[in-house]
Coordinates of C-alpha atoms in Angstrom, one line a residue:
Chain A
M1496 CA 23.8 3.5 -90.1
G1497 CA 27.3 2.2 -89.3
V1498 CA 28.2 5.7 -88.0
L1499 CA 25.2 5.7 -85.7
H1500 CA 26.2 2.3 -84.2
A1501 CA 29.8 3.5 -83.7
Q1502 CA 28.6 6.7 -82.0
L1503 CA 26.3 4.7 -79.7
L1504 CA 29.1 2.2 -78.9
T1505 CA 31.4 5.1 -78.1
N1506 CA 28.8 6.8 -75.9
A1507 CA 28.2 3.5 -74.1
A1508 CA 31.9 2.9 -73.6
L1509 CA 32.4 6.3 -72.1
A1510 CA 29.4 6.0 -69.8
T1511 CA 30.3 2.5 -68.6
P1512 CA 32.8 3.7 -65.8
I1513 CA 30.2 6.2 -64.6
Y1514 CA 27.5 3.6 -64.4
A1515 CA 29.9 1.2 -62.7
L1516 CA 30.8 3.8 -60.1
S1517 CA 27.1 4.6 -59.3
G1518 CA 26.3 0.8 -59.3
L1519 CA 29.3 0.3 -56.9
A1520 CA 27.9 3.0 -54.6
F1521 CA 24.6 1.2 -54.5
L1522 CA 26.2 -2.2 -53.9
L1523 CA 28.5 -0.9 -51.2
I1524 CA 25.6 0.1 -49.0
L1525 CA 23.4 -2.9 -50.0
R1526 CA 26.2 -5.4 -49.1
T1527 CA 27.9 -3.7 -46.2
N1528 CA 25.0 -1.8 -44.5
K1529 CA 22.3 -4.3 -45.4
Y1530 CA 19.5 -2.1 -46.7
W1531 CA 18.2 -0.9 -50.1
P1532 CA 20.0 2.5 -50.5
I1533 CA 17.4 4.4 -52.5
S1534 CA 18.9 7.4 -50.5
I1535 CA 22.0 7.5 -52.8
S1536 CA 19.8 9.4 -55.3
A1537 CA 20.0 12.2 -52.8
A1538 CA 23.8 12.2 -53.1
M1539 CA 23.7 12.3 -56.9
T1540 CA 21.2 15.2 -57.0
L1541 CA 22.8 17.3 -54.2
A1542 CA 26.3 16.9 -55.4
A1543 CA 25.4 18.1 -59.0
Y1544 CA 23.3 21.0 -57.7
L1545 CA 26.0 22.0 -55.2
V1546 CA 28.5 22.2 -58.0
Y1547 CA 26.1 24.4 -59.9
G1548 CA 25.5 26.6 -56.9
L1549 CA 29.2 27.0 -56.1
A1550 CA 30.4 27.3 -59.7
G1551 CA 30.1 31.1 -59.8
G1552 CA 33.0 31.6 -57.3
R1553 CA 36.7 32.0 -58.0
G1554 CA 39.0 29.0 -58.4
G1555 CA 37.4 27.4 -61.5
M1556 CA 35.5 24.1 -61.1
L1557 CA 37.9 22.2 -58.9
L1558 CA 36.9 23.9 -55.6
P1559 CA 33.1 23.5 -56.2
I1560 CA 33.6 19.9 -57.1
V1561 CA 35.8 19.1 -54.0
A1562 CA 33.5 21.1 -51.7
S1563 CA 30.3 19.3 -53.0
L1564 CA 32.0 15.9 -52.8
G1565 CA 33.1 16.6 -49.2
A1566 CA 29.6 17.8 -48.3
V1567 CA 27.8 14.6 -49.7
A1568 CA 30.4 12.3 -48.1
T1569 CA 29.8 14.0 -44.8
L1570 CA 26.0 13.8 -45.3
G1571 CA 26.4 10.0 -46.1
A1572 CA 28.2 9.4 -42.8
V1573 CA 25.7 11.6 -40.8
I1574 CA 22.7 9.8 -42.3
E1575 CA 24.3 6.4 -41.7
W1576 CA 25.1 7.3 -38.1
S1577 CA 21.9 9.2 -37.1
V1578 CA 19.2 7.3 -39.0
F1579 CA 20.2 3.8 -40.1
Q1580 CA 22.4 2.9 -37.1
R1581 CA 19.4 3.8 -34.9
L1582 CA 17.0 1.8 -37.0
R1583 CA 19.3 -1.2 -37.0
R1584 CA 19.1 -1.3 -33.2
T1585 CA 15.3 -1.8 -33.3
E1586 CA 13.3 -5.0 -33.8
E1587 CA 11.6 -3.6 -36.9
R1588 CA 12.0 -5.4 -40.2
S1589 CA 14.2 -4.2 -43.1
Q1590 CA 11.2 -2.5 -44.7
V1591 CA 11.5 0.3 -42.2
Q1592 CA 15.1 1.0 -43.3
L1593 CA 13.9 1.0 -47.0
L1594 CA 11.1 3.4 -46.2
A1595 CA 13.6 5.7 -44.4
A1596 CA 15.9 5.6 -47.4
V1597 CA 12.9 6.5 -49.7
A1598 CA 12.0 9.4 -47.4
I1599 CA 15.6 10.7 -47.4
A1600 CA 15.6 10.6 -51.3
G1601 CA 12.3 12.5 -51.3
L1602 CA 13.7 15.1 -48.8
A1603 CA 16.7 15.8 -51.0
L1604 CA 14.6 16.0 -54.2
N1605 CA 12.2 18.5 -52.7
L1606 CA 14.9 20.4 -51.0
V1607 CA 16.6 20.9 -54.3
A1608 CA 13.3 21.9 -55.9
L1609 CA 12.7 24.4 -53.1
V1610 CA 16.2 26.0 -53.4
W1611 CA 16.8 25.9 -57.2
G1612 CA 13.3 25.4 -58.6
D1613 CA 12.0 22.7 -61.0
S1614 CA 13.3 24.2 -64.3
P1615 CA 16.3 22.4 -65.9
L1616 CA 19.7 24.0 -65.2
T1617 CA 23.1 23.7 -66.8
I1618 CA 26.4 23.7 -65.0
P1619 CA 28.6 26.4 -66.7
T1620 CA 31.5 24.4 -68.3
E1621 CA 33.1 27.2 -70.4
G1622 CA 35.7 25.7 -72.8
A1623 CA 35.7 22.3 -71.2
A1624 CA 32.9 21.0 -73.4
A1625 CA 35.0 21.0 -76.6
V1626 CA 33.9 18.4 -79.1
L1627 CA 36.5 16.0 -80.4
Q1628 CA 36.0 14.1 -83.7
V1629 CA 37.6 10.7 -84.3
S1630 CA 36.7 9.4 -87.7
D1631 CA 32.9 10.1 -87.8
V1632 CA 32.4 9.7 -84.0
F1633 CA 32.0 12.7 -81.8
M1634 CA 32.9 12.9 -78.1
T1635 CA 33.3 15.8 -75.6
G1636 CA 36.3 16.5 -73.4
I1637 CA 34.1 16.3 -70.4
Q1638 CA 32.9 12.8 -71.4
I1639 CA 36.6 11.6 -71.7
V1640 CA 37.7 13.2 -68.5
S1641 CA 34.7 11.9 -66.6
A1642 CA 35.2 8.3 -67.8
A1643 CA 38.9 8.4 -66.9
L1644 CA 38.2 9.8 -63.4
A1645 CA 35.4 7.3 -62.8
G1646 CA 37.7 4.5 -63.9
L1647 CA 40.4 5.7 -61.5
A1648 CA 37.9 6.0 -58.7
L1649 CA 36.8 2.4 -59.3
A1650 CA 40.4 1.1 -59.4
A1651 CA 41.3 3.0 -56.2
F1652 CA 38.2 1.5 -54.4
F1653 CA 39.0 -2.1 -55.5
V1654 CA 42.7 -1.8 -54.5
A1655 CA 41.7 -0.3 -51.1
D1656 CA 39.0 -2.9 -50.6
R1657 CA 41.5 -5.8 -51.1
T1658 CA 44.6 -4.4 -49.5
T1659 CA 43.7 -2.0 -46.6
R1660 CA 42.6 -2.9 -43.1
W1661 CA 39.3 -1.1 -43.7
G1662 CA 38.7 -3.1 -46.9
L1663 CA 39.2 -6.4 -45.1
F1664 CA 36.9 -5.3 -42.3
R1665 CA 34.3 -4.3 -45.0
Q1666 CA 34.5 -7.7 -46.7
A1667 CA 34.1 -9.4 -43.3
V1668 CA 30.9 -7.4 -42.6
D1669 CA 29.7 -8.1 -46.1
S1670 CA 30.0 -11.8 -45.8
N1671 CA 28.8 -12.2 -42.2
E1672 CA 28.0 -9.3 -40.0
G1673 CA 27.4 -11.3 -36.8
L1674 CA 30.6 -13.2 -37.1
A1675 CA 32.5 -9.9 -37.8
L1676 CA 31.0 -8.4 -34.6
I1677 CA 32.1 -11.5 -32.6
R1678 CA 35.6 -11.2 -34.0
G1679 CA 35.9 -7.7 -32.7
I1680 CA 35.5 -5.8 -36.0
P1681 CA 34.0 -2.3 -35.4
V1682 CA 31.0 -3.0 -37.5
N1683 CA 29.3 0.4 -36.8
R1684 CA 32.4 2.4 -37.9
V1685 CA 32.9 0.2 -41.0
Q1686 CA 29.2 0.9 -42.0
V1687 CA 29.5 4.6 -41.4
A1688 CA 32.6 4.7 -43.6
A1689 CA 30.8 2.6 -46.2
G1690 CA 27.9 5.1 -46.1
A1691 CA 30.3 8.0 -46.6
L1692 CA 32.2 6.3 -49.4
A1693 CA 29.0 5.3 -51.2
F1694 CA 27.7 8.9 -51.1
L1695 CA 31.1 10.1 -52.3
G1696 CA 30.9 7.7 -55.3
A1697 CA 27.3 8.5 -56.1
G1698 CA 28.1 12.2 -55.8
M1699 CA 31.0 11.8 -58.3
A1700 CA 28.7 10.0 -60.7
G1701 CA 26.0 12.7 -60.2
I1702 CA 28.4 15.5 -60.9
M1703 CA 29.7 13.7 -64.1
M1704 CA 26.1 13.2 -65.3
G1705 CA 25.4 16.9 -64.4
F1706 CA 28.2 18.0 -66.7
D1707 CA 26.8 15.9 -69.5
T1708 CA 23.1 16.7 -69.3
D1709 CA 20.8 19.3 -67.7
L1710 CA 20.2 19.3 -64.0
S1711 CA 16.7 18.5 -62.7
P1712 CA 15.5 17.7 -59.1
T1713 CA 14.5 14.2 -60.3
M1714 CA 17.8 13.4 -61.9
G1715 CA 19.1 11.4 -59.0
F1716 CA 15.9 9.3 -58.7
D1717 CA 16.0 8.6 -62.4
R1718 CA 19.6 7.6 -62.2
M1719 CA 19.0 5.5 -59.1
I1720 CA 16.9 3.1 -61.3
A1721 CA 20.0 2.5 -63.4
C1722 CA 22.1 1.9 -60.2
F1723 CA 19.4 -0.5 -58.9
I1724 CA 19.3 -2.5 -62.1
I1725 CA 23.2 -2.8 -62.3
A1726 CA 23.4 -3.6 -58.6
V1727 CA 20.7 -6.3 -58.7
L1728 CA 22.2 -7.9 -61.8
T1729 CA 25.7 -7.8 -60.3
L1730 CA 24.8 -8.6 -56.7
H1731 CA 28.4 -8.9 -55.5
I1732 CA 31.2 -6.3 -55.3
H1733 CA 33.2 -7.9 -58.0
P1734 CA 35.1 -5.5 -60.5
L1735 CA 34.8 -7.6 -63.7
R1736 CA 31.2 -8.5 -63.2
L1737 CA 30.3 -4.9 -62.3
V1738 CA 32.0 -3.4 -65.3
A1739 CA 30.5 -6.1 -67.7
V1740 CA 27.0 -5.5 -66.4
S1741 CA 27.5 -1.7 -66.6
A1742 CA 28.7 -1.9 -70.2
I1743 CA 25.8 -4.0 -71.3
F1744 CA 23.3 -1.7 -69.5
G1745 CA 25.0 1.4 -71.0
L1746 CA 24.7 -0.1 -74.5
L1747 CA 21.1 -1.1 -74.0
E1748 CA 20.3 2.4 -72.7
Q1749 CA 21.9 4.1 -75.7
Y1750 CA 19.7 2.1 -78.0
L1751 CA 16.7 2.8 -75.8
T1752 CA 17.4 6.5 -76.1
I1753 CA 17.1 6.5 -79.8
A1754 CA 14.1 4.1 -79.8
V1755 CA 11.8 6.0 -77.4
D1756 CA 11.2 9.6 -76.0
G1757 CA 12.8 10.7 -72.8
G1758 CA 9.8 10.3 -70.5
W1759 CA 9.0 6.8 -72.0
R1760 CA 12.6 5.8 -71.5
T1761 CA 12.3 6.4 -67.8
A1762 CA 9.0 4.4 -67.8
A1763 CA 10.7 1.6 -69.7
L1764 CA 13.6 1.5 -67.1
M1765 CA 11.0 1.4 -64.3
A1766 CA 9.2 -1.5 -65.9
A1767 CA 12.5 -3.3 -66.3
M1768 CA 13.3 -2.7 -62.7
A1769 CA 10.0 -4.3 -61.6
V1770 CA 10.5 -7.3 -64.0
I1771 CA 14.1 -7.8 -62.7
I1772 CA 12.8 -7.9 -59.1
F1773 CA 10.4 -10.6 -59.9
A1774 CA 12.9 -12.5 -62.1
R1775 CA 15.7 -12.3 -59.4
R1776 CA 13.5 -12.8 -56.4
S1777 CA 15.1 -16.0 -55.1
A1778 CA 18.6 -14.5 -55.3
L1779 CA 17.4 -11.2 -53.7
S1780 CA 15.5 -12.9 -50.9
R1781 CA 18.8 -14.6 -49.9
L1782 CA 20.5 -11.3 -49.3
P1783 CA 21.2 -11.0 -45.5
L1784 CA 19.4 -7.6 -45.1
K1785 CA 18.9 -6.3 -41.6
Chain B
M71 CA -15.7 25.9 -51.8
T72 CA -14.6 27.7 -48.6
Y73 CA -11.1 27.1 -47.4
A74 CA -12.1 25.3 -44.2
V75 CA -14.5 22.9 -45.9
G76 CA -11.8 22.3 -48.6
I77 CA -9.3 21.3 -45.9
L78 CA -11.9 19.0 -44.3
V79 CA -12.7 17.4 -47.6
I80 CA -9.0 16.7 -48.3
W81 CA -8.5 15.4 -44.7
L82 CA -11.5 13.0 -45.0
T83 CA -10.3 11.8 -48.5
Y84 CA -6.7 11.1 -47.3
A85 CA -8.1 9.5 -44.1
S86 CA -10.3 7.2 -46.2
V87 CA -7.4 6.1 -48.3
A88 CA -5.2 5.7 -45.2
A89 CA -7.9 3.5 -43.6
G90 CA -7.7 1.1 -46.6
L91 CA -3.9 1.2 -46.5
N92 CA -4.0 0.5 -42.8
V93 CA -5.6 -2.9 -43.5
M94 CA -2.5 -3.8 -45.6
A95 CA 0.3 -2.0 -43.7
G96 CA -1.2 -2.1 -40.2
Q97 CA -3.0 -5.4 -40.0
A98 CA -1.1 -7.5 -42.7
R99 CA 2.2 -5.8 -41.7
Q100 CA 3.2 -5.1 -45.3
A101 CA 3.8 -1.5 -46.3
S102 CA 2.8 -0.4 -49.7
L103 CA 3.6 2.7 -51.8
L104 CA 0.8 2.1 -54.3
S105 CA -1.9 4.4 -52.7
A106 CA -1.4 7.4 -55.0
A107 CA -1.2 5.2 -58.1
F108 CA -4.6 3.6 -57.2
M109 CA -5.9 7.1 -56.4
S110 CA -4.9 8.4 -59.9
L111 CA -6.9 5.7 -61.6
G112 CA -10.1 6.7 -59.7
A113 CA -9.3 10.4 -60.4
Y114 CA -8.8 9.9 -64.2
A115 CA -11.8 7.6 -64.4
V116 CA -14.0 10.4 -62.9
A117 CA -12.4 12.8 -65.4
G118 CA -13.2 10.4 -68.2
F119 CA -16.8 10.3 -67.1
E120 CA -17.1 14.0 -66.7
L121 CA -15.4 14.8 -70.1
G122 CA -17.2 12.0 -72.0
E123 CA -14.0 10.1 -72.8
P124 CA -14.9 6.4 -72.6
R125 CA -11.4 5.4 -73.7
L126 CA -9.9 7.0 -70.6
V127 CA -12.5 5.2 -68.3
L128 CA -11.7 1.9 -70.0
M129 CA -7.9 2.4 -69.7
C130 CA -8.4 3.3 -66.0
G131 CA -10.3 0.0 -65.5
I132 CA -7.6 -2.0 -67.3
G133 CA -5.0 -0.2 -65.2
L134 CA -6.8 -1.0 -62.0
A135 CA -7.0 -4.7 -62.9
L136 CA -3.3 -4.7 -63.8
L137 CA -2.3 -2.9 -60.6
I138 CA -4.3 -5.3 -58.4
T139 CA -2.8 -8.3 -60.2
I140 CA 0.8 -7.0 -59.9
A141 CA 0.3 -6.1 -56.3
T142 CA -1.3 -9.4 -55.4
A143 CA 1.5 -11.3 -57.3
A144 CA 4.1 -9.2 -55.5
F145 CA 2.5 -9.7 -52.1
S146 CA 2.4 -13.5 -52.7
L147 CA 5.8 -14.0 -54.2
L148 CA 8.0 -11.3 -52.6
E149 CA 9.0 -10.5 -49.1
D150 CA 9.0 -7.3 -47.1
D151 CA 11.3 -4.8 -48.8
L152 CA 11.1 -6.4 -52.3
F153 CA 7.4 -5.9 -52.2
I154 CA 7.9 -2.2 -51.3
L155 CA 10.5 -1.9 -54.1
V156 CA 8.0 -3.2 -56.6
T157 CA 5.2 -0.9 -55.4
L158 CA 7.7 2.1 -55.5
T159 CA 8.5 1.2 -59.1
V160 CA 4.9 0.7 -60.2
Q161 CA 3.9 3.9 -58.4
S162 CA 6.6 5.9 -60.3
L163 CA 5.7 4.1 -63.5
T164 CA 2.1 5.1 -63.2
V165 CA 3.0 8.8 -62.8
E166 CA 5.4 8.6 -65.8
I167 CA 2.6 7.1 -67.9
L168 CA 0.2 9.8 -66.9
L169 CA 2.8 12.5 -67.7
N170 CA 3.7 11.0 -71.1
W171 CA 0.4 9.7 -72.5
R172 CA -0.7 13.2 -73.4
S173 CA -3.5 12.3 -75.8
L174 CA -5.3 10.4 -73.0
S175 CA -4.3 12.0 -69.7
G176 CA -3.6 15.5 -70.8
G177 CA 0.1 15.0 -69.9
P178 CA 1.8 17.5 -67.5
L179 CA -1.2 19.9 -67.9
G180 CA -3.7 17.4 -66.5
L181 CA -7.4 17.5 -67.1
I182 CA -9.8 20.2 -66.1
L183 CA -13.4 19.1 -65.5
G184 CA -16.5 21.3 -65.5
E185 CA -17.8 23.4 -62.7
I186 CA -16.6 22.8 -59.1
P187 CA -19.5 21.1 -57.2
A188 CA -21.3 23.0 -54.3
T189 CA -19.4 23.1 -51.0
G190 CA -22.1 21.3 -49.1
S191 CA -22.4 18.4 -51.6
S192 CA -18.5 17.9 -51.7
F193 CA -18.4 17.8 -47.9
L194 CA -21.3 15.4 -47.6
A195 CA -19.8 13.1 -50.2
A196 CA -16.4 13.1 -48.5
L197 CA -18.1 12.5 -45.1
A198 CA -20.2 9.7 -46.4
I199 CA -17.2 7.9 -48.1
A200 CA -15.0 8.4 -45.0
A201 CA -17.8 7.2 -42.7
L202 CA -18.4 4.1 -44.8
I203 CA -14.7 3.2 -45.2
G204 CA -13.9 4.0 -41.6
A205 CA -16.8 1.9 -40.3
A206 CA -15.8 -1.0 -42.5
A207 CA -12.2 -0.8 -41.4
I208 CA -13.1 -0.7 -37.7
R209 CA -15.4 -3.6 -38.2
L210 CA -12.7 -5.5 -40.0
R211 CA -10.4 -5.1 -36.9
R212 CA -13.0 -6.7 -34.6
R213 CA -14.0 -9.7 -36.7
P214 CA -12.0 -13.0 -36.7
T215 CA -10.9 -12.0 -40.2
A216 CA -8.5 -9.5 -38.6
M217 CA -6.7 -12.5 -37.0
E218 CA -6.5 -14.2 -40.4
I219 CA -5.1 -11.1 -42.1
A220 CA -2.5 -10.6 -39.4
A221 CA -1.5 -14.3 -39.6
V222 CA -1.2 -14.2 -43.4
G223 CA 0.9 -11.0 -43.2
T224 CA 3.3 -12.1 -40.5
A225 CA 3.4 -15.9 -40.8
P226 CA 2.0 -17.0 -44.2
H227 CA 3.4 -20.5 -43.9
W228 CA 1.8 -21.0 -40.5
A229 CA -1.5 -19.7 -41.8
A230 CA -1.4 -22.0 -44.8
S231 CA -0.6 -25.0 -42.6
H232 CA -3.7 -24.1 -40.5
G233 CA -6.0 -24.2 -43.5
R234 CA -6.1 -20.5 -44.2
R235 CA -6.5 -19.5 -47.9
V236 CA -3.4 -17.3 -47.9
A237 CA -3.6 -16.3 -51.6
L238 CA -7.3 -15.3 -51.4
I239 CA -6.7 -13.3 -48.2
K240 CA -3.7 -11.5 -49.7
C241 CA -5.8 -10.7 -52.9
A242 CA -8.6 -9.4 -50.7
V243 CA -6.2 -7.2 -48.7
V244 CA -4.7 -5.7 -51.9
T245 CA -8.2 -5.2 -53.3
I246 CA -9.4 -3.3 -50.2
H247 CA -6.3 -1.1 -50.3
G248 CA -6.8 -0.5 -54.0
L249 CA -10.5 0.2 -54.0
T250 CA -10.5 2.6 -51.0
A251 CA -7.7 4.5 -52.8
V252 CA -9.6 4.5 -56.1
A253 CA -12.7 5.9 -54.2
G254 CA -10.5 8.6 -52.5
G255 CA -8.9 9.6 -55.8
A256 CA -12.3 9.8 -57.5
L257 CA -13.7 11.9 -54.7
L258 CA -10.7 14.3 -54.7
T259 CA -11.0 14.9 -58.5
W260 CA -14.7 15.4 -58.3
C261 CA -14.4 17.9 -55.5
L262 CA -11.5 19.8 -57.0
S263 CA -12.7 19.5 -60.6
Y264 CA -9.3 18.7 -62.0
A265 CA -6.9 15.8 -62.2
H266 CA -3.1 16.3 -62.4
P267 CA -0.3 13.7 -62.3
T268 CA 1.6 15.5 -59.5
M269 CA -1.5 15.1 -57.3
F270 CA -0.7 11.4 -57.3
S271 CA 3.1 11.3 -57.0
L272 CA 5.2 9.1 -54.8
D273 CA 5.3 11.8 -52.1
V274 CA 1.5 11.3 -51.6
S275 CA 2.0 7.5 -51.1
L276 CA 4.7 8.2 -48.6
M277 CA 2.5 10.8 -46.9
L278 CA -0.3 8.3 -46.5
L279 CA 2.0 5.6 -45.2
G280 CA 3.5 8.2 -42.7
A281 CA -0.1 9.1 -41.6
I282 CA -0.8 5.5 -40.4
I283 CA 2.6 5.2 -38.8
L284 CA 2.3 8.5 -37.0
G285 CA -1.4 7.9 -36.2
G286 CA -0.6 5.1 -33.8
R287 CA -2.1 1.6 -33.5
G288 CA -5.7 2.4 -32.7
P289 CA -8.7 2.2 -35.1
W290 CA -8.7 6.0 -35.5
S291 CA -5.0 6.1 -36.5
P292 CA -5.7 6.9 -40.2
F293 CA -7.8 9.9 -39.2
I294 CA -5.4 11.2 -36.6
G295 CA -2.4 10.7 -38.9
A296 CA -4.1 12.3 -41.9
A297 CA -5.1 15.2 -39.8
I298 CA -1.4 15.8 -38.8
F299 CA -0.2 15.5 -42.4
V300 CA -2.9 17.9 -43.7
A301 CA -2.6 20.4 -40.9
V302 CA 1.2 20.8 -40.7
P303 CA 1.7 21.8 -44.4
E304 CA -1.5 23.9 -44.4
S305 CA 0.0 26.0 -41.6
L306 CA 2.6 27.2 -44.3
R307 CA -0.2 29.2 -46.0
F308 CA 0.1 31.7 -43.2
L309 CA 3.8 32.2 -44.0
S310 CA 2.6 33.6 -47.4
V311 CA 5.0 31.5 -49.6
S312 CA 4.5 31.4 -53.4
G313 CA 2.7 28.5 -55.2
Q314 CA 5.8 26.5 -56.4
I315 CA 7.7 26.8 -53.1
D316 CA 4.5 25.8 -51.3
G317 CA 4.4 22.6 -53.3
A318 CA 8.0 21.6 -52.8
L319 CA 7.9 22.7 -49.1
R320 CA 4.7 20.6 -48.6
Y321 CA 6.3 17.5 -50.0
L322 CA 9.5 18.2 -48.1
L323 CA 7.4 18.3 -44.9
F324 CA 5.7 15.0 -45.9
N325 CA 9.0 13.2 -46.3
A326 CA 10.4 14.8 -43.1
L327 CA 7.3 13.8 -41.1
L328 CA 7.6 10.2 -42.5
L329 CA 11.2 10.0 -41.5
I330 CA 10.5 11.4 -38.0
S331 CA 7.5 9.0 -37.6
L332 CA 9.7 6.1 -38.5
L333 CA 12.4 7.2 -36.0
I334 CA 10.1 7.9 -33.1
T335 CA 7.8 4.8 -33.5
V336 CA 10.4 2.1 -33.7
R337 CA 11.2 0.3 -30.5
P338 CA 14.7 -0.8 -29.3
R339 CA 15.5 -4.4 -29.7
P340 CA 15.1 -6.2 -26.3
V341 CA 18.2 -7.7 -24.8
Q342 CA 18.4 -11.4 -25.6
L343 CA 19.4 -13.7 -22.8
P344 CA 21.4 -16.8 -23.7

């Protein structure tokens, strides 16, 4: 029994940076661009499937990963510029932006199903999936590398957010968009960059999840629920809080995995999402969306 | 059932559900993604009746009561996008339950009923339900109740301060939305003679919402919008694509049409003078 708990703790520890990265992607759009970014599920799904689609070529896995991350980051910027910037200039309420985000998520899901089909697919990892054993606990090389890369990406973001010009602009838009505009900050450009960065982070998380489990068109949507829960419980772009919430969520999810079947696990997370919205409604209604 | 009559039945069904949704999203100004979840309850209740499964009918009844309660609570307690997020979650949760509760709902295989009803009776039933719901929805737009619904949706505090029973009106709006969708789902399953979880996915809820946005502001908007959303994917049949691609392509078009309808119907913010 002790071995089981040790294994679950290890799995949760290795998954924590990936959850934190996807939660950060969600929060980045929520705080900076002021809408509920259900559309980041598109980035997760598309990035993982693009790696699968490109993995057959020469140059190992690096080229497909870089190409797919470049593609989803560009997509994030294009969506931000062509859809959400346009919607923000209208007198409609924030629900219109949310519906647009849901439609984009649905578009990506069905596009993937159209191109690659509904059947589960596996990214060919060759020797990279070697299993390591420490005491009685097992972990794969991919898990360790993914956790390390996600941790590095998180650290790079928080350093950039606190030290660079763009980071300071982003924080200004986060705290008061109107005031930032008056002070001459290029709010639109900051938001387009935030959209691209969020899609990049979500794409990285999607690829890491794709290496660990089978690909399916709904993978991004299922993972988006985790992002949502982490983001709503964190609510601010704060590194310690983000990692702590991600660690607790990762641990609970590990125990949920052994307690219930796969399909019911998704249902339980959805029920949790609805309960969290009701429970945190006063904090959520204070978010300066739109 | 001939192809043309089948398309007409599907159009009338979706238009009926969209007419109920229009009371909520159009008049009360609160978009909802619960239409397909409500439809699934009507569909599986009909399947329970046809297959002699009282437990399934009972669970659908309990599910309907739960859904109306959750939606009313969310409409009363949550604002705009938080309400949509709850409906998005509950809609997806309903499909997950239908997919996983295999002993009751048949799981991913769904439930196959008896014989398909005659073409004429299917069409007449769809026409009767659409006429009934359409007439009620149009009448609701003309009565003073329409003003109350609009006030409750856009300015609930103002409505409460003017003596309007906000909670009761919100409950009534959710119930109208739910019961019309239940009727639509029941009709669809009875006509097609099967019930399947993917018939009631989030894409269908999005399609119905897109139908009333694209249909415009008039009383016939649900019928016009549903016609567009049924006709465009059906035109794919003439491109002779296979079954699975047809399904993914259909839902891809639903989402694309919703996005386009959102982009073309929003109005630029007027310039505010100091």
